Amino acid sequence: MVLVLISGAFSPPVEMSSLSPARQAEIRHANIKNSLLAVCAAYLLYSAVQGPDTHMVRPHPAVWKVMHGLFVLYLLFLVFLLFQETNDARMVLKFISPDLGVELPERSYGEDCRIYTPNDPHSRFRILRETVFDEFFIGHILGWYGKAIALRDRRLLWAYSIAFELMELTFKHWLRNFNECWWDSWVLDVALCNFLGIYLGMMTVKFFEGRTYDWTGTSMPQTPAEGISGKVRQSIMLFTPASWDSYTWNPTSSPLRFFQCAFVVMLCLVFELNAFFLKYVLWIPPPHPLNHIRLALWFGIANISTREYYVFITDRKGMRLTKMGANAWLALAVALVEIMVTIKHGRGMFEAAWPRHVLWAWGIGAIGTVVWLIRWHLRLRSAKEIMKHE
């Protein structure tokens, strides 16, 4: 009924022939936008009612079903962009936001790596100050705070953190903004921003760990919250998962678990790299709301899909008898389609040859990892044989 009212079904028809061409184009443009918004709203309403259940139940399960529906719409939008020509794909984004469709100037952070600039007229630490007060500094901390809440394991988070810095070194010949100073990458990013985000995120998990709160008031009476901190905790928990149990990934417990954990890190790296490559090929400025919307969608689905994948690999029944959740499959599909969009619309933009030292480094690392895993597997197998004979 709401859609019928918004569509103007009971309004008098507009006589388009009596309007100027500019006014006709304006009305058609508005009708297309309203139609697309109505289609999305109708699908999200369906998702709220019939979407797949998740482990997230606060503030209401329908909220997370709608999140699933939003991510499905994002997947469909990516598929639509995938079947457009590059200029047409950029024009589609310009239709959504008129300030898009303009080629972006690439910024390099590693052109001058001096920390102390005594002859600079503005500041003796101008480069350091500009880097610290960059628009990405606070966002960097908040990003790792969200990743810590999703992964909930320090070892995995630090592996992810270091691996992404290696990704920047790997792809900096294609993306200029990956060209950073050593102190920017390893001191400000890893040792400061990543550390603060991971620490605060894990403290949040520890703060809520093992605690539940029935906001409906239908369960057995609980002990009233004591003090201001208890009341604040109960208020915040209205909008948190039903369980804040930390994840025990144990990446070194077996070669299989190592691969399972490495897959999580690789998917996280794909999500991270896709953000930079999509901005570059589709001409989306970093501060643009579309980037923020994508990050919000990924943050929402990451909490659900990580839980589903963790249950899938740790369930006592084994992976053969356990079904991976729909949100985990959805996250994987979106990551793959984002890669396909980047490859298609980035044709001709990444023609710089791979640096030889990068190829050698990754080749040696891959060979070393394979040898280590083989030795690990053989050692475990020999240990099992010895136990059988005993």
Short mmCIF file of C-alpha atoms in Angstrom, two decimals:
data_model
loop_
_atom_site.label_atom_id
_atom_site.label_comp_id
_atom_site.label_asym_id
_atom_site.label_seq_id
_atom_site.Cartn_x
_atom_site.Cartn_y
_atom_site.Cartn_z
CA MET A 1 0.00 0.00 0.00
CA VAL A 2 2.85 2.38 0.84
CA LEU A 3 4.52 1.64 -2.50
CA VAL A 4 1.25 2.32 -4.33
CA LEU A 5 0.91 5.69 -2.62
CA ILE A 6 4.51 6.67 -3.28
CA SER A 7 4.29 5.60 -6.92
CA GLY A 8 1.58 8.18 -7.54
CA ALA A 9 -0.97 5.63 -8.73
CA PHE A 10 -3.83 7.84 -7.46
CA SER A 11 -2.30 11.12 -8.65
CA PRO A 12 -3.49 12.79 -11.88
CA PRO A 13 -1.36 11.82 -14.90
CA VAL A 14 1.37 14.19 -16.02
CA GLU A 15 1.00 15.53 -19.55
CA MET A 16 4.59 15.11 -20.69
CA SER A 17 4.03 16.63 -24.14
CA SER A 18 3.24 20.01 -22.60
CA LEU A 19 6.54 20.14 -20.70
CA SER A 20 9.92 21.30 -21.89
CA PRO A 21 12.49 18.64 -22.85
CA ALA A 22 14.60 19.54 -19.82
CA ARG A 23 11.61 19.09 -17.50
CA GLN A 24 10.72 15.76 -19.16
CA ALA A 25 14.25 14.48 -18.64
CA GLU A 26 14.14 15.60 -15.02
CA ILE A 27 10.87 13.74 -14.38
CA ARG A 28 12.13 10.56 -16.06
CA HIS A 29 15.35 10.74 -14.04
CA ALA A 30 13.38 11.10 -10.80
CA ASN A 31 11.01 8.26 -11.75
CA ILE A 32 13.90 5.89 -12.44
CA LYS A 33 15.53 6.71 -9.11
CA ASN A 34 12.27 6.33 -7.20
CA SER A 35 11.56 3.04 -8.97
CA LEU A 36 14.95 1.62 -8.06
CA LEU A 37 14.56 2.72 -4.45
CA ALA A 38 11.09 1.16 -4.32
CA VAL A 39 12.41 -2.14 -5.73
CA CYS A 40 15.14 -2.19 -3.08
CA ALA A 41 12.67 -1.34 -0.32
CA ALA A 42 10.30 -4.11 -1.41
CA TYR A 43 13.12 -6.66 -1.44
CA LEU A 44 14.39 -5.54 1.97
CA LEU A 45 10.87 -5.90 3.38
CA TYR A 46 10.78 -9.44 2.03
CA SER A 47 14.24 -10.09 3.52
CA ALA A 48 13.10 -8.87 6.94
CA VAL A 49 10.33 -11.46 6.91
CA GLN A 50 11.83 -14.40 5.01
CA GLY A 51 15.61 -13.84 5.18
CA PRO A 52 17.93 -16.53 6.61
CA ASP A 53 18.31 -16.66 10.38
CA THR A 54 21.65 -15.69 11.94
CA HIS A 55 23.24 -15.82 15.38
CA MET A 56 22.59 -12.06 15.72
CA VAL A 57 19.34 -11.45 17.60
CA ARG A 58 19.73 -7.93 18.97
CA PRO A 59 18.14 -5.45 18.64
CA HIS A 60 15.95 -7.76 16.53
CA PRO A 61 16.65 -10.67 14.14
CA ALA A 62 14.95 -8.73 11.34
CA VAL A 63 17.73 -6.13 11.46
CA TRP A 64 20.32 -8.73 10.46
CA LYS A 65 18.01 -10.27 7.87
CA VAL A 66 17.78 -6.82 6.31
CA MET A 67 21.59 -6.64 6.42
CA HIS A 68 21.67 -9.89 4.45
CA GLY A 69 19.21 -8.39 1.97
CA LEU A 70 21.33 -5.23 1.59
CA PHE A 71 24.39 -7.34 0.83
CA VAL A 72 22.43 -9.33 -1.77
CA LEU A 73 21.45 -6.03 -3.41
CA TYR A 74 25.11 -5.00 -3.39
CA LEU A 75 25.99 -8.29 -5.09
CA LEU A 76 23.35 -7.70 -7.77
CA PHE A 77 24.62 -4.16 -8.30
CA LEU A 78 28.17 -5.47 -8.79
CA VAL A 79 26.90 -8.02 -11.33
CA PHE A 80 25.13 -5.18 -13.17
CA LEU A 81 28.37 -3.15 -13.28
CA LEU A 82 30.24 -6.24 -14.45
CA PHE A 83 28.17 -6.39 -17.67
CA GLN A 84 28.69 -2.72 -18.53
CA GLU A 85 31.48 -1.12 -20.50
CA THR A 86 33.93 0.76 -18.31
CA ASN A 87 32.72 4.26 -19.21
CA ASP A 88 29.10 3.14 -18.84
CA ALA A 89 29.84 1.68 -15.41
CA ARG A 90 31.30 5.01 -14.34
CA MET A 91 28.24 6.79 -15.73
CA VAL A 92 25.98 4.47 -13.71
CA LEU A 93 27.78 5.67 -10.58
CA LYS A 94 27.45 9.24 -11.82
CA PHE A 95 23.69 8.66 -12.15
CA ILE A 96 23.66 7.67 -8.47
CA SER A 97 25.91 10.53 -7.41
CA PRO A 98 26.43 13.38 -9.92
CA ASP A 99 29.82 14.34 -8.46
CA LEU A 100 31.35 11.06 -9.70
CA GLY A 101 32.60 10.21 -13.19
CA VAL A 102 35.78 12.30 -12.92
CA GLU A 103 39.24 10.72 -13.09
CA LEU A 104 41.01 10.78 -9.74
CA PRO A 105 44.47 12.19 -9.06
CA GLU A 106 46.55 9.48 -7.41
CA ARG A 107 48.32 10.55 -4.24
CA SER A 108 51.68 9.08 -3.25
CA TYR A 109 52.73 9.09 0.39
CA GLY A 110 56.34 8.03 -0.15
CA GLU A 111 57.77 10.83 -2.25
CA ASP A 112 59.48 12.49 0.72
CA CYS A 113 60.18 10.29 3.74
CA ARG A 114 61.97 12.82 5.90
CA ILE A 115 60.62 13.05 9.43
CA TYR A 116 62.51 16.21 10.31
CA THR A 117 62.32 19.09 7.81
CA PRO A 118 64.19 22.03 9.40
CA ASN A 119 63.97 24.27 6.32
CA ASP A 120 60.23 23.91 5.83
CA PRO A 121 58.49 27.29 6.33
CA HIS A 122 55.34 25.73 7.84
CA SER A 123 56.66 23.15 10.30
CA ARG A 124 59.84 21.24 11.06
CA PHE A 125 57.73 18.08 11.11
CA ARG A 126 55.39 18.95 8.25
CA ILE A 127 55.44 15.54 6.54
CA LEU A 128 54.85 13.67 9.79
CA ARG A 129 52.08 16.08 10.79
CA GLU A 130 50.32 15.77 7.42
CA THR A 131 50.49 11.98 7.65
CA VAL A 132 49.13 11.84 11.21
CA PHE A 133 46.32 14.29 10.44
CA ASP A 134 45.45 12.54 7.19
CA GLU A 135 41.78 11.68 6.62
CA PHE A 136 42.61 7.95 6.86
CA PHE A 137 44.33 8.02 10.27
CA ILE A 138 41.24 7.75 12.51
CA GLY A 139 39.51 5.56 9.93
CA HIS A 140 42.47 3.20 10.10
CA ILE A 141 42.01 2.73 13.86
CA LEU A 142 38.24 2.30 13.55
CA GLY A 143 38.71 -0.19 10.73
CA TRP A 144 40.95 -2.43 12.81
CA TYR A 145 38.60 -2.06 15.75
CA GLY A 146 35.82 -3.52 13.59
CA LYS A 147 38.10 -6.29 12.27
CA ALA A 148 39.03 -7.25 15.83
CA ILE A 149 35.35 -7.56 16.75
CA ALA A 150 34.78 -9.78 13.70
CA LEU A 151 37.83 -12.09 13.99
CA ARG A 152 38.34 -12.00 17.80
CA ASP A 153 41.80 -13.58 17.72
CA ARG A 154 45.01 -11.61 18.20
CA ARG A 155 47.24 -13.99 16.26
CA LEU A 156 44.99 -13.94 13.22
CA LEU A 157 44.63 -10.17 13.44
CA TRP A 158 48.37 -9.57 13.57
CA ALA A 159 48.94 -11.96 10.69
CA TYR A 160 46.30 -10.02 8.75
CA SER A 161 47.91 -6.70 9.73
CA ILE A 162 51.41 -7.65 8.60
CA ALA A 163 50.12 -9.40 5.47
CA PHE A 164 48.31 -6.25 4.33
CA GLU A 165 51.48 -4.17 4.63
CA LEU A 166 53.17 -6.80 2.46
CA MET A 167 50.28 -6.44 -0.01
CA GLU A 168 50.96 -2.71 -0.20
CA LEU A 169 54.59 -3.39 -1.00
CA THR A 170 53.47 -5.95 -3.59
CA PHE A 171 51.04 -3.71 -5.48
CA LYS A 172 52.61 -0.28 -5.06
CA HIS A 173 53.81 -0.37 -8.68
CA TRP A 174 50.12 -0.30 -9.70
CA LEU A 175 48.59 1.94 -7.03
CA ARG A 176 50.56 5.04 -6.12
CA ASN A 177 48.86 5.49 -2.76
CA PHE A 178 50.44 2.19 -1.67
CA ASN A 179 53.82 3.90 -2.00
CA GLU A 180 54.40 4.81 1.64
CA CYS A 181 57.40 5.64 3.78
CA TRP A 182 58.75 2.87 5.99
CA TRP A 183 57.82 4.72 9.16
CA ASP A 184 54.30 5.30 7.81
CA SER A 185 53.76 1.61 7.04
CA TRP A 186 55.41 -0.10 9.98
CA VAL A 187 55.31 2.50 12.76
CA LEU A 188 52.18 4.59 12.25
CA ASP A 189 50.07 1.90 10.55
CA VAL A 190 51.13 -1.37 12.19
CA ALA A 191 52.63 -0.36 15.53
CA LEU A 192 50.20 2.47 16.29
CA CYS A 193 46.90 2.43 14.36
CA ASN A 194 46.57 -1.34 13.99
CA PHE A 195 47.69 -1.92 17.56
CA LEU A 196 45.16 0.56 18.97
CA GLY A 197 42.33 -0.84 16.85
CA ILE A 198 43.14 -4.46 17.71
CA TYR A 199 43.63 -3.68 21.40
CA LEU A 200 40.38 -1.72 21.74
CA GLY A 201 38.46 -4.32 19.72
CA MET A 202 39.72 -7.23 21.83
CA MET A 203 38.98 -5.26 25.00
CA THR A 204 35.42 -4.81 23.75
CA VAL A 205 35.12 -8.56 23.15
CA LYS A 206 36.56 -9.26 26.60
CA PHE A 207 34.19 -6.71 28.17
CA PHE A 208 31.12 -8.51 26.82
CA GLU A 209 32.49 -12.06 26.65
CA GLY A 210 30.20 -14.76 28.02
CA ARG A 211 27.47 -12.29 28.97
CA THR A 212 23.91 -12.33 27.64
CA TYR A 213 21.03 -9.92 28.05
CA ASP A 214 17.40 -10.70 27.31
CA TRP A 215 16.06 -7.35 26.10
CA THR A 216 12.55 -8.79 25.71
CA GLY A 217 12.29 -9.51 29.42
CA THR A 218 10.92 -13.03 28.85
CA SER A 219 13.72 -15.00 30.53
CA MET A 220 14.41 -15.63 34.20
CA PRO A 221 15.11 -12.49 36.26
CA GLN A 222 18.74 -11.46 36.29
CA THR A 223 20.78 -9.60 38.84
CA PRO A 224 20.25 -5.87 38.35
CA ALA A 225 23.13 -3.95 36.85
CA GLU A 226 25.37 -2.52 39.51
CA GLY A 227 26.63 1.01 39.05
CA ILE A 228 26.89 3.12 35.95
CA SER A 229 29.17 0.67 34.12
CA GLY A 230 26.62 -2.13 34.51
CA LYS A 231 23.80 0.04 33.16
CA VAL A 232 25.94 1.16 30.25
CA ARG A 233 26.82 -2.47 29.47
CA GLN A 234 23.18 -3.53 29.43
CA SER A 235 22.22 -0.56 27.24
CA ILE A 236 24.94 -1.29 24.69
CA MET A 237 24.16 -5.02 24.66
CA LEU A 238 20.76 -4.25 23.15
CA PHE A 239 22.63 -3.77 19.86
CA THR A 240 25.24 -6.52 20.12
CA PRO A 241 25.42 -10.23 19.22
CA ALA A 242 23.79 -12.72 21.54
CA SER A 243 27.23 -14.19 22.24
CA TRP A 244 30.61 -12.49 22.57
CA ASP A 245 32.55 -15.74 22.91
CA SER A 246 36.10 -15.32 21.66
CA TYR A 247 37.14 -17.51 18.73
CA THR A 248 39.87 -20.12 19.22
CA TRP A 249 41.16 -20.47 15.66
CA ASN A 250 44.33 -22.44 16.62
CA PRO A 251 46.07 -21.96 13.24
CA THR A 252 49.05 -24.08 14.36
CA SER A 253 47.06 -27.06 15.63
CA SER A 254 47.21 -28.91 12.28
CA PRO A 255 48.04 -28.27 8.62
CA LEU A 256 44.32 -28.35 7.78
CA ARG A 257 43.51 -25.71 10.40
CA PHE A 258 46.42 -23.62 9.11
CA PHE A 259 44.86 -23.63 5.63
CA GLN A 260 41.43 -22.82 7.07
CA CYS A 261 42.79 -19.82 8.97
CA ALA A 262 44.94 -18.73 6.03
CA PHE A 263 41.77 -18.73 3.90
CA VAL A 264 40.14 -16.27 6.32
CA VAL A 265 43.16 -13.97 6.19
CA MET A 266 43.29 -14.17 2.38
CA LEU A 267 39.58 -13.31 2.10
CA CYS A 268 40.13 -10.32 4.42
CA LEU A 269 43.05 -9.19 2.26
CA VAL A 270 40.89 -9.50 -0.86
CA PHE A 271 38.22 -7.33 0.78
CA GLU A 272 40.88 -4.77 1.73
CA LEU A 273 42.57 -4.67 -1.68
CA ASN A 274 39.25 -4.54 -3.52
CA ALA A 275 38.44 -1.28 -1.74
CA PHE A 276 41.51 0.42 -3.25
CA PHE A 277 41.25 -1.13 -6.71
CA LEU A 278 37.51 -0.41 -7.06
CA LYS A 279 38.07 3.23 -6.10
CA TYR A 280 40.82 3.49 -8.67
CA VAL A 281 39.10 1.87 -11.66
CA LEU A 282 35.63 3.36 -11.06
CA TRP A 283 36.86 6.83 -10.10
CA ILE A 284 35.38 7.01 -6.60
CA PRO A 285 37.16 9.50 -4.30
CA PRO A 286 38.18 8.08 -0.88
CA PRO A 287 35.90 10.42 1.17
CA HIS A 288 32.84 9.63 -0.98
CA PRO A 289 29.81 8.15 0.84
CA LEU A 290 29.76 5.12 -1.51
CA ASN A 291 33.03 3.96 0.04
CA HIS A 292 31.58 4.36 3.52
CA ILE A 293 28.43 2.46 2.53
CA ARG A 294 30.54 -0.42 1.19
CA LEU A 295 32.56 -0.56 4.41
CA ALA A 296 29.38 -0.51 6.51
CA LEU A 297 27.90 -3.36 4.48
CA TRP A 298 31.08 -5.42 4.80
CA PHE A 299 31.30 -4.76 8.54
CA GLY A 300 27.72 -5.90 9.03
CA ILE A 301 28.08 -9.09 7.00
CA ALA A 302 31.58 -9.85 8.35
CA ASN A 303 30.31 -10.38 11.90
CA ILE A 304 27.69 -12.85 10.69
CA SER A 305 29.77 -14.66 8.06
CA THR A 306 32.83 -15.03 10.30
CA ARG A 307 30.72 -16.71 12.95
CA GLU A 308 29.19 -19.06 10.36
CA TYR A 309 32.59 -19.98 8.92
CA TYR A 310 34.06 -20.51 12.39
CA VAL A 311 31.21 -22.86 13.31
CA PHE A 312 31.68 -24.64 9.97
CA ILE A 313 35.37 -25.46 10.57
CA THR A 314 35.14 -26.18 14.31
CA ASP A 315 31.91 -28.16 14.55
CA ARG A 316 32.44 -31.58 16.14
CA LYS A 317 30.47 -33.27 13.37
CA GLY A 318 33.15 -32.23 10.89
CA MET A 319 32.94 -30.14 7.74
CA ARG A 320 31.48 -32.99 5.70
CA LEU A 321 28.37 -33.06 7.88
CA THR A 322 28.18 -29.32 8.60
CA LYS A 323 26.65 -26.77 6.27
CA MET A 324 28.31 -23.41 5.92
CA GLY A 325 25.90 -20.54 6.47
CA ALA A 326 24.33 -18.49 3.68
CA ASN A 327 26.03 -15.27 4.78
CA ALA A 328 29.49 -16.83 4.54
CA TRP A 329 28.76 -17.97 0.98
CA LEU A 330 27.38 -14.52 0.19
CA ALA A 331 30.52 -12.77 1.46
CA LEU A 332 32.68 -15.08 -0.64
CA ALA A 333 30.55 -14.42 -3.75
CA VAL A 334 30.74 -10.64 -3.32
CA ALA A 335 34.52 -10.73 -2.89
CA LEU A 336 34.88 -12.73 -6.11
CA VAL A 337 32.56 -10.45 -8.11
CA GLU A 338 34.45 -7.40 -6.83
CA ILE A 339 37.64 -8.95 -8.23
CA MET A 340 35.89 -9.57 -11.57
CA VAL A 341 34.67 -5.95 -11.72
CA THR A 342 38.21 -4.72 -11.03
CA ILE A 343 39.72 -6.97 -13.70
CA LYS A 344 37.21 -5.99 -16.39
CA HIS A 345 37.10 -2.24 -15.75
CA GLY A 346 40.80 -2.04 -14.96
CA ARG A 347 41.92 -3.30 -18.36
CA GLY A 348 44.84 -1.21 -19.57
CA MET A 349 45.32 0.47 -16.18
CA PHE A 350 47.72 -2.05 -14.63
CA GLU A 351 50.33 -2.61 -17.29
CA ALA A 352 53.44 -1.92 -15.18
CA ALA A 353 55.64 -5.01 -14.99
CA TRP A 354 55.98 -6.87 -11.73
CA PRO A 355 59.23 -5.91 -9.93
CA ARG A 356 61.64 -8.81 -9.94
CA HIS A 357 62.31 -8.60 -6.19
CA VAL A 358 58.56 -8.95 -5.50
CA LEU A 359 58.34 -12.11 -7.60
CA TRP A 360 61.44 -13.56 -5.95
CA ALA A 361 60.19 -12.74 -2.44
CA TRP A 362 56.78 -14.33 -2.94
CA GLY A 363 58.27 -17.32 -4.76
CA ILE A 364 60.72 -18.04 -1.94
CA GLY A 365 57.98 -17.50 0.63
CA ALA A 366 55.61 -19.88 -1.15
CA ILE A 367 58.27 -22.59 -1.50
CA GLY A 368 59.28 -22.22 2.14
CA THR A 369 55.66 -22.47 3.29
CA VAL A 370 55.03 -25.59 1.20
CA VAL A 371 58.18 -27.28 2.53
CA TRP A 372 57.24 -26.39 6.10
CA LEU A 373 53.71 -27.76 5.68
CA ILE A 374 54.99 -31.00 4.13
CA ARG A 375 57.46 -31.54 6.98
CA TRP A 376 54.74 -30.74 9.49
CA HIS A 377 52.37 -33.25 7.87
CA LEU A 378 55.02 -35.98 7.75
CA ARG A 379 55.95 -35.38 11.37
CA LEU A 380 52.33 -35.68 12.49
CA ARG A 381 51.85 -38.85 10.44
CA SER A 382 54.96 -40.48 11.89
CA ALA A 383 53.82 -39.54 15.39
CA LYS A 384 50.46 -41.23 14.77
CA GLU A 385 52.19 -44.39 13.51
CA ILE A 386 54.37 -44.53 16.61
CA MET A 387 51.28 -44.19 18.82
CA LYS A 388 49.57 -47.06 16.94
CA HIS A 389 52.53 -49.41 17.50
CA GLU A 390 52.64 -48.55 21.18
#
